mmCIF file of C-alpha atoms in Angstrom:
data_model
loop_
_atom_site.group_PDB
_atom_site.id
_atom_site.type_symbol
_atom_site.label_atom_id
_atom_site.label_comp_id
_atom_site.label_asym_id
_atom_site.label_seq_id
_atom_site.Cartn_x
_atom_site.Cartn_y
_atom_site.Cartn_z
ATOM 1 C CA LEU A 63 158.427 -160.065 25.413
ATOM 2 C CA LEU A 64 161.114 -158.196 27.309
ATOM 3 C CA TYR A 65 162.150 -154.936 25.569
ATOM 4 C CA ARG A 66 159.270 -155.149 23.055
ATOM 5 C CA GLU A 67 157.488 -152.105 24.567
ATOM 6 C CA LEU A 68 154.058 -153.667 24.860
ATOM 7 C CA GLY A 69 150.875 -151.651 24.561
ATOM 8 C CA ALA A 70 147.763 -151.996 26.693
ATOM 9 C CA PRO A 71 146.377 -155.543 26.995
ATOM 10 C CA LEU A 72 142.919 -156.827 26.128
ATOM 11 C CA LEU A 73 141.334 -159.803 27.902
ATOM 12 C CA ALA A 74 139.350 -161.765 25.307
ATOM 13 C CA GLY A 75 137.984 -165.064 26.563
ATOM 14 C CA SER A 76 140.864 -167.417 27.297
ATOM 15 C CA VAL A 77 143.544 -165.145 25.782
ATOM 16 C CA VAL A 78 145.293 -161.882 26.531
ATOM 17 C CA VAL A 79 145.938 -159.806 23.410
ATOM 18 C CA VAL A 80 148.730 -157.235 23.334
ATOM 19 C CA ALA A 81 150.554 -155.418 20.523
ATOM 20 C CA ASP A 82 154.196 -154.342 20.609
ATOM 21 C CA LEU A 83 156.319 -151.483 19.243
ATOM 22 C CA GLU A 84 157.026 -153.395 16.000
ATOM 23 C CA GLY A 85 153.336 -153.942 15.268
ATOM 24 C CA GLN A 86 153.275 -157.618 16.236
ATOM 25 C CA VAL A 87 150.059 -158.743 17.926
ATOM 26 C CA HIS A 88 150.604 -161.404 20.592
ATOM 27 C CA PHE A 89 147.905 -163.799 21.801
ATOM 28 C CA LEU A 90 148.867 -165.228 25.187
ATOM 29 C CA SER A 91 147.205 -167.891 27.294
ATOM 30 C CA ARG A 92 145.279 -166.146 30.039
ATOM 31 C CA GLN A 93 145.939 -169.000 32.420
ATOM 32 C CA GLY A 94 149.679 -169.646 31.973
ATOM 33 C CA GLY A 95 150.943 -166.786 29.815
ATOM 34 C CA ALA A 96 152.259 -169.042 27.041
ATOM 35 C CA THR A 97 152.319 -167.581 23.527
ATOM 36 C CA GLN A 98 149.490 -169.069 21.460
ATOM 37 C CA LEU A 99 149.766 -166.932 18.341
ATOM 38 C CA ARG A 100 151.725 -163.965 16.983
ATOM 39 C CA LEU A 101 150.516 -161.997 13.944
ATOM 40 C CA PRO A 102 152.003 -158.969 12.147
ATOM 41 C CA THR A 103 150.350 -155.655 11.321
ATOM 42 C CA ASP A 104 151.972 -152.891 9.252
ATOM 43 C CA GLY A 105 155.116 -152.676 11.408
ATOM 44 C CA THR A 106 154.099 -149.546 13.325
ATOM 45 C CA PRO A 107 153.145 -149.315 17.015
ATOM 46 C CA PRO A 108 149.545 -149.660 18.178
ATOM 47 C CA VAL A 109 147.374 -146.669 18.948
ATOM 48 C CA GLY A 110 145.601 -147.429 22.215
ATOM 49 C CA ALA A 111 144.495 -150.828 23.415
ATOM 50 C CA PRO A 112 143.069 -153.532 21.166
ATOM 51 C CA VAL A 113 139.264 -153.566 21.111
ATOM 52 C CA LEU A 114 136.905 -156.546 21.126
ATOM 53 C CA SER A 115 133.887 -156.439 18.806
ATOM 54 C CA GLY A 116 131.911 -159.660 19.123
ATOM 55 C CA THR A 117 134.557 -162.337 18.511
ATOM 56 C CA THR A 118 136.863 -160.037 16.524
ATOM 57 C CA VAL A 119 139.888 -158.228 17.977
ATOM 58 C CA LEU A 120 140.574 -154.843 16.345
ATOM 59 C CA VAL A 121 144.003 -153.201 16.455
ATOM 60 C CA ALA A 122 144.712 -149.693 15.114
ATOM 61 C CA THR A 123 148.291 -148.640 14.315
ATOM 62 C CA ARG A 124 150.160 -145.358 13.925
ATOM 63 C CA GLY A 125 150.630 -146.170 10.248
ATOM 64 C CA GLY A 126 146.863 -145.767 9.795
ATOM 65 C CA GLY A 127 146.080 -149.470 9.618
ATOM 66 C CA ILE A 128 143.115 -151.155 11.236
ATOM 67 C CA PHE A 129 143.543 -154.885 11.614
ATOM 68 C CA ALA A 130 140.912 -157.465 12.557
ATOM 69 C CA PHE A 131 141.819 -160.812 14.116
ATOM 70 C CA ARG A 132 139.695 -163.721 15.337
ATOM 71 C CA PRO A 133 141.527 -165.696 18.020
#
């Protein structure tokens, strides 16, 4: 994740969720840091930190997108 300009992280259960400058959302193991999942958004950077709503992770982007993920 070096040089990916990561945004603010979110701790959600057993994962850490963080979005990068290219709009990729990374789900990392909270215990060892291993990548568990990587999902795209609209290709623009995140606006603020991801937010947890129940079991859903919400990510807003500069392109105006709001994306919902369930890890």
